[in-house]
mmCIF file of C-alpha atoms in Angstrom:
data_model
loop_
_atom_site.group_PDB
_atom_site.id
_atom_site.type_symbol
_atom_site.label_atom_id
_atom_site.label_comp_id
_atom_site.label_asym_id
_atom_site.label_seq_id
_atom_site.Cartn_x
_atom_site.Cartn_y
_atom_site.Cartn_z
ATOM 1 C CA MET A 1105 70.886 66.218 -4.106
ATOM 2 C CA SER A 1106 70.225 62.528 -4.630
ATOM 3 C CA GLN A 1107 72.302 61.732 -1.539
ATOM 4 C CA ILE A 1108 70.155 64.072 0.569
ATOM 5 C CA ILE A 1109 66.978 62.440 -0.739
ATOM 6 C CA THR A 1110 68.400 58.974 0.015
ATOM 7 C CA PHE A 1111 69.418 60.053 3.516
ATOM 8 C CA VAL A 1112 65.969 61.523 4.201
ATOM 9 C CA ALA A 1113 64.275 58.354 2.905
ATOM 10 C CA ILE A 1114 66.456 56.116 5.072
ATOM 11 C CA ALA A 1115 65.878 58.331 8.115
ATOM 12 C CA ALA A 1116 62.118 58.246 7.499
ATOM 13 C CA VAL A 1117 62.155 54.449 7.276
ATOM 14 C CA ILE A 1118 64.142 54.215 10.507
ATOM 15 C CA VAL A 1119 61.782 56.598 12.333
ATOM 16 C CA ILE A 1120 58.716 54.722 11.093
ATOM 17 C CA GLY A 1121 60.284 51.399 12.055
ATOM 18 C CA LEU A 1122 61.145 52.618 15.556
ATOM 19 C CA THR A 1123 57.653 54.067 15.998
ATOM 20 C CA ILE A 1124 56.002 50.800 14.987
ATOM 21 C CA ALA A 1125 58.325 48.850 17.287
ATOM 22 C CA ALA A 1126 57.531 51.201 20.178
ATOM 23 C CA ILE A 1127 53.788 50.729 19.586
ATOM 24 C CA PHE A 1128 54.116 46.928 19.589
ATOM 25 C CA ILE A 1129 56.263 46.968 22.727
ATOM 26 C CA ARG A 1130 53.778 49.218 24.505
ATOM 27 C CA LYS A 1131 50.848 46.956 23.552
ATOM 28 C CA TYR A 1132 52.792 43.912 24.740
ATOM 29 C CA HIS A 1133 53.525 45.480 28.114
ATOM 30 C CA ILE A 1134 49.873 46.523 28.538
ATOM 31 C CA LYS A 1135 48.686 42.962 27.868
ATOM 32 C CA GLU A 1136 51.391 41.560 30.142
ATOM 33 C CA LYS A 1137 50.281 43.928 32.906
ATOM 34 C CA ILE A 1138 46.634 42.867 32.567
ATOM 35 C CA HIS A 1139 47.566 39.188 32.781
ATOM 36 C CA GLN A 1140 49.713 40.002 35.811
ATOM 37 C CA MET A 1141 46.688 41.644 37.450
ATOM 38 C CA LEU A 1142 44.687 38.471 36.796
ATOM 39 C CA SER A 1143 47.519 36.414 38.243
ATOM 40 C CA ASP A 1144 47.874 38.607 41.333
ATOM 41 C CA ASN A 1145 44.145 38.405 42.107
ATOM 42 C CA PHE A 1146 44.396 34.632 42.612
ATOM 43 C CA GLY A 1147 47.970 34.475 43.883
ATOM 44 C CA MET A 1148 48.954 32.669 40.701
ATOM 45 C CA ARG A 1149 52.265 31.851 39.083
ATOM 46 C CA GLY A 1150 53.011 30.769 35.566
ATOM 47 C CA SER A 1151 54.287 31.811 32.190
ATOM 48 C CA PHE A 1152 53.250 34.563 29.788
ATOM 49 C CA ILE A 1153 54.591 34.656 26.254
ATOM 50 C CA ASN A 1154 51.696 36.624 24.797
ATOM 51 C CA GLU A 1155 47.905 36.736 25.155
ATOM 52 C CA LYS A 1156 47.641 33.640 22.925
ATOM 53 C CA ARG A 1157 50.192 31.632 24.912
ATOM 54 C CA PHE A 1158 50.022 31.771 28.695
ATOM 55 C CA GLN A 1159 49.376 29.487 31.647
ATOM 56 C CA LEU A 1160 48.697 30.495 35.243
ATOM 57 C CA ARG A 1161 48.224 28.330 38.333
ATOM 58 C CA GLY A 1162 46.968 29.424 41.720
ATOM 59 C CA TRP A 1163 43.921 29.248 43.961
ATOM 60 C CA ALA A 1164 40.220 30.122 43.919
ATOM 61 C CA GLY A 1165 39.384 29.972 47.591
ATOM 62 C CA ASP A 1166 40.575 26.559 48.786
ATOM 63 C CA TYR A 1167 40.719 25.051 45.302
ATOM 64 C CA LYS A 1168 43.538 24.803 42.803
ATOM 65 C CA LEU A 1169 42.817 27.002 39.790
ATOM 66 C CA SER A 1170 44.366 26.938 36.338
ATOM 67 C CA ILE A 1171 43.849 29.684 33.748
ATOM 68 C CA GLN A 1172 45.393 29.159 30.337
ATOM 69 C CA SER A 1173 45.094 29.936 26.670
ATOM 70 C CA ILE A 1174 43.822 27.127 24.438
ATOM 71 C CA ARG A 1175 42.706 26.588 20.845
ATOM 72 C CA ILE A 1176 39.189 25.448 19.947
ATOM 73 C CA PRO A 1177 37.442 24.683 16.615
ATOM 74 C CA GLU A 1178 35.746 27.744 15.155
ATOM 75 C CA SER A 1179 33.000 25.810 13.333
ATOM 76 C CA GLU A 1180 32.235 22.465 11.739
ATOM 77 C CA ALA A 1181 32.763 23.932 8.277
ATOM 78 C CA ASN A 1182 35.938 25.800 9.174
ATOM 79 C CA LYS A 1183 38.643 23.408 10.345
ATOM 80 C CA GLU A 1184 40.781 26.245 11.645
ATOM 81 C CA GLU A 1185 41.021 26.770 15.377
ATOM 82 C CA GLY A 1186 40.284 29.944 17.298
ATOM 83 C CA ASN A 1187 41.725 31.362 20.511
ATOM 84 C CA ALA A 1188 40.052 30.798 23.853
ATOM 85 C CA ILE A 1189 40.740 30.977 27.583
ATOM 86 C CA LYS A 1190 40.094 28.059 29.917
ATOM 87 C CA PHE A 1191 39.466 28.213 33.670
ATOM 88 C CA SER A 1192 39.800 24.825 35.373
ATOM 89 C CA LEU A 1193 39.414 23.294 38.846
ATOM 90 C CA PRO A 1194 40.314 19.619 39.432
ATOM 91 C CA MET A 1195 37.676 17.357 40.955
ATOM 92 C CA VAL A 1196 37.047 13.732 41.865
ATOM 93 C CA ASN A 1197 34.381 12.203 39.651
ATOM 94 C CA PRO A 1198 34.382 8.382 39.922
ATOM 95 C CA MET A 1199 30.756 8.097 38.731
ATOM 96 C CA ARG A 1200 31.560 10.139 35.608
ATOM 97 C CA LYS A 1201 28.831 12.680 36.151
ATOM 98 C CA CYS A 1202 28.552 15.367 33.484
ATOM 99 C CA LEU A 1203 27.110 18.864 33.405
ATOM 100 C CA ARG A 1204 27.195 21.374 30.567
ATOM 101 C CA ILE A 1205 26.107 25.019 30.834
ATOM 102 C CA VAL A 1206 26.220 26.975 27.587
ATOM 103 C CA LYS A 1207 25.755 30.639 26.826
ATOM 104 C CA GLU A 1208 25.208 30.336 23.089
ATOM 105 C CA ASP A 1209 27.331 32.368 20.709
ATOM 106 C CA THR A 1210 26.381 32.806 17.048
ATOM 107 C CA GLN A 1211 29.923 33.941 16.216
ATOM 108 C CA HIS A 1212 31.400 30.808 17.820
ATOM 109 C CA PRO A 1213 28.737 28.121 17.269
ATOM 110 C CA GLU A 1214 31.150 25.264 17.913
ATOM 111 C CA ILE A 1215 31.388 26.265 21.580
ATOM 112 C CA ASN A 1216 27.815 24.980 21.996
ATOM 113 C CA ASN A 1217 28.925 21.374 21.466
ATOM 114 C CA TYR A 1218 32.524 21.582 22.632
ATOM 115 C CA ILE A 1219 31.821 19.178 25.486
ATOM 116 C CA PRO A 1220 29.688 16.291 24.147
ATOM 117 C CA LEU A 1221 27.512 14.244 26.483
ATOM 118 C CA ASP A 1222 26.641 10.591 25.885
ATOM 119 C CA LYS A 1223 23.165 10.805 27.384
ATOM 120 C CA LEU A 1224 21.787 14.273 26.953
ATOM 121 C CA LEU A 1225 19.129 15.408 29.415
ATOM 122 C CA VAL A 1226 17.750 18.946 29.508
ATOM 123 C CA VAL A 1227 17.904 20.755 32.832
ATOM 124 C CA LYS A 1228 14.979 23.133 33.296
ATOM 125 C CA HIS A 1229 15.837 26.410 34.976
ATOM 126 C CA ASP A 1230 14.667 29.990 35.448
ATOM 127 C CA MET A 1231 17.889 31.809 34.500
ATOM 128 C CA GLY A 1232 16.817 32.767 30.976
ATOM 129 C CA ASP A 1233 16.441 31.264 27.501
ATOM 130 C CA TRP A 1234 19.966 32.418 26.605
ATOM 131 C CA LEU A 1235 21.377 29.729 28.901
ATOM 132 C CA LYS A 1236 21.212 26.032 27.957
ATOM 133 C CA ILE A 1237 21.935 23.372 30.589
ATOM 134 C CA ASN A 1238 22.343 19.638 30.001
ATOM 135 C CA THR A 1239 23.434 16.723 32.149
ATOM 136 C CA ASN A 1240 23.572 12.944 32.325
ATOM 137 C CA ASP A 1241 22.100 12.968 35.849
ATOM 138 C CA LEU A 1242 19.345 15.362 36.898
ATOM 139 C CA VAL A 1243 19.867 14.670 40.597
ATOM 140 C CA PHE A 1244 23.543 15.552 40.259
ATOM 141 C CA SER A 1245 22.782 18.783 38.378
ATOM 142 C CA SER A 1246 20.271 19.866 41.037
ATOM 143 C CA LEU A 1247 22.923 19.275 43.699
ATOM 144 C CA VAL A 1248 25.617 21.272 41.909
ATOM 145 C CA LEU A 1249 23.321 24.092 40.834
ATOM 146 C CA SER A 1250 22.105 25.185 44.250
ATOM 147 C CA GLU A 1251 20.497 28.595 44.566
ATOM 148 C CA ASN A 1252 23.821 30.210 45.441
ATOM 149 C CA ALA A 1253 25.623 28.508 42.531
ATOM 150 C CA ARG A 1254 22.849 29.460 40.078
ATOM 151 C CA ILE A 1255 23.158 33.099 41.114
ATOM 152 C CA SER A 1256 26.922 32.998 40.608
ATOM 153 C CA VAL A 1257 26.639 31.283 37.201
ATOM 154 C CA HIS A 1258 23.997 33.751 36.029
ATOM 155 C CA ASP A 1259 26.059 36.698 37.257
ATOM 156 C CA ALA A 1260 29.212 35.367 35.588
ATOM 157 C CA LEU A 1261 27.707 34.614 32.167
ATOM 158 C CA LYS A 1262 24.899 37.130 31.715
ATOM 159 C CA ASN A 1263 26.986 40.188 30.828
ATOM 160 C CA LEU A 1264 29.761 38.478 28.893
ATOM 161 C CA PRO A 1265 29.932 40.045 25.387
ATOM 162 C CA HIS A 1266 30.397 36.556 23.931
ATOM 163 C CA GLY A 1267 29.445 32.939 24.553
ATOM 164 C CA ALA A 1268 30.917 30.554 27.089
ATOM 165 C CA ILE A 1269 30.659 26.971 28.249
ATOM 166 C CA MET A 1270 30.932 25.739 31.835
ATOM 167 C CA TYR A 1271 31.155 22.021 32.367
ATOM 168 C CA ILE A 1272 31.921 19.098 34.611
ATOM 169 C CA GLN A 1273 33.441 16.154 32.794
ATOM 170 C CA ASP A 1274 35.830 13.455 33.985
ATOM 171 C CA GLU A 1275 38.106 15.019 36.649
ATOM 172 C CA GLU A 1276 37.542 18.612 35.662
ATOM 173 C CA LEU A 1277 35.217 21.513 36.466
ATOM 174 C CA ALA A 1278 35.936 24.197 33.911
ATOM 175 C CA CYS A 1279 34.820 27.155 31.837
ATOM 176 C CA ILE A 1280 35.920 27.994 28.298
ATOM 177 C CA ILE A 1281 35.347 31.398 26.737
ATOM 178 C CA PRO A 1282 36.206 32.091 23.072
ATOM 179 C CA THR A 1283 38.136 35.300 23.602
ATOM 180 C CA LEU A 1284 41.507 36.748 24.580
ATOM 181 C CA LEU A 1285 42.347 38.971 27.542
ATOM 182 C CA LYS A 1286 43.235 42.353 26.057
ATOM 183 C CA LYS A 1287 41.450 44.925 28.215
ATOM 184 C CA GLU A 1288 41.428 45.632 31.923
ATOM 185 C CA SER A 1289 37.625 45.904 31.753
ATOM 186 C CA GLN A 1290 37.483 42.131 31.096
ATOM 187 C CA LEU A 1291 38.993 41.260 34.471
ATOM 188 C CA GLU A 1292 35.804 41.634 36.510
ATOM 189 C CA GLY A 1293 34.049 39.109 34.279
ATOM 190 C CA PHE A 1294 36.964 36.694 34.652
ATOM 191 C CA TYR A 1295 36.867 37.008 38.435
ATOM 192 C CA LYS A 1296 33.147 36.187 38.366
ATOM 193 C CA ILE A 1297 33.765 33.073 36.269
ATOM 194 C CA ALA A 1298 36.310 31.768 38.782
ATOM 195 C CA ASN A 1299 33.899 32.565 41.621
ATOM 196 C CA ALA A 1300 31.075 30.654 39.899
ATOM 197 C CA LEU A 1301 33.277 27.600 39.479
ATOM 198 C CA LYS A 1302 34.298 27.834 43.131
ATOM 199 C CA ASP A 1303 30.645 28.000 44.249
ATOM 200 C CA MET A 1304 29.803 24.949 42.126
ATOM 201 C CA LYS A 1305 32.740 23.058 43.633
ATOM 202 C CA ASP A 1306 31.547 24.030 47.130
ATOM 203 C CA GLU A 1307 28.291 22.192 46.504
ATOM 204 C CA LEU A 1308 30.204 18.971 45.806
ATOM 205 C CA ASN A 1309 32.045 19.029 49.148
#
């Protein structure tokens, strides 16, 4: 009798283990598929280990585009780092112009100051109080944020369920969002972010 009980217990453990493994494998393949869809949209290539470790390189229009997972501070009090995704376009910036566009996020307050500026000037705009814009050159910011670019930035950030920061600093035009790509429904928002960066880059050419 005891042997039957032992056999049943071992079989139950094996079945449970296989079920859990199957669930994890299925979730992995779903996430891999979503990242592949993101990659295919921009004709990108790269590596995918998991949603916390990936790097893709391709094109947004005529511009080189990089999308990768990064780690950012969660808060000043909490020294641990959280997961985020970074979209980046290279640029030439010999005059070291800076621009920072922040959709504030109470759950990720550190994103608000992720890109510090030496000389902080407030850019007035009509896109809503939820959006904070700063620069070290108001003429430069007015050039980059043309009407078309403002529409794209507003469209990209308005409906995000979390905060984000777009910025120009050194040789980089980028956007960081404190989230991971886990659902297909997130893709449209990601496409809009890349489009907004492309429209901002257009204004610099």
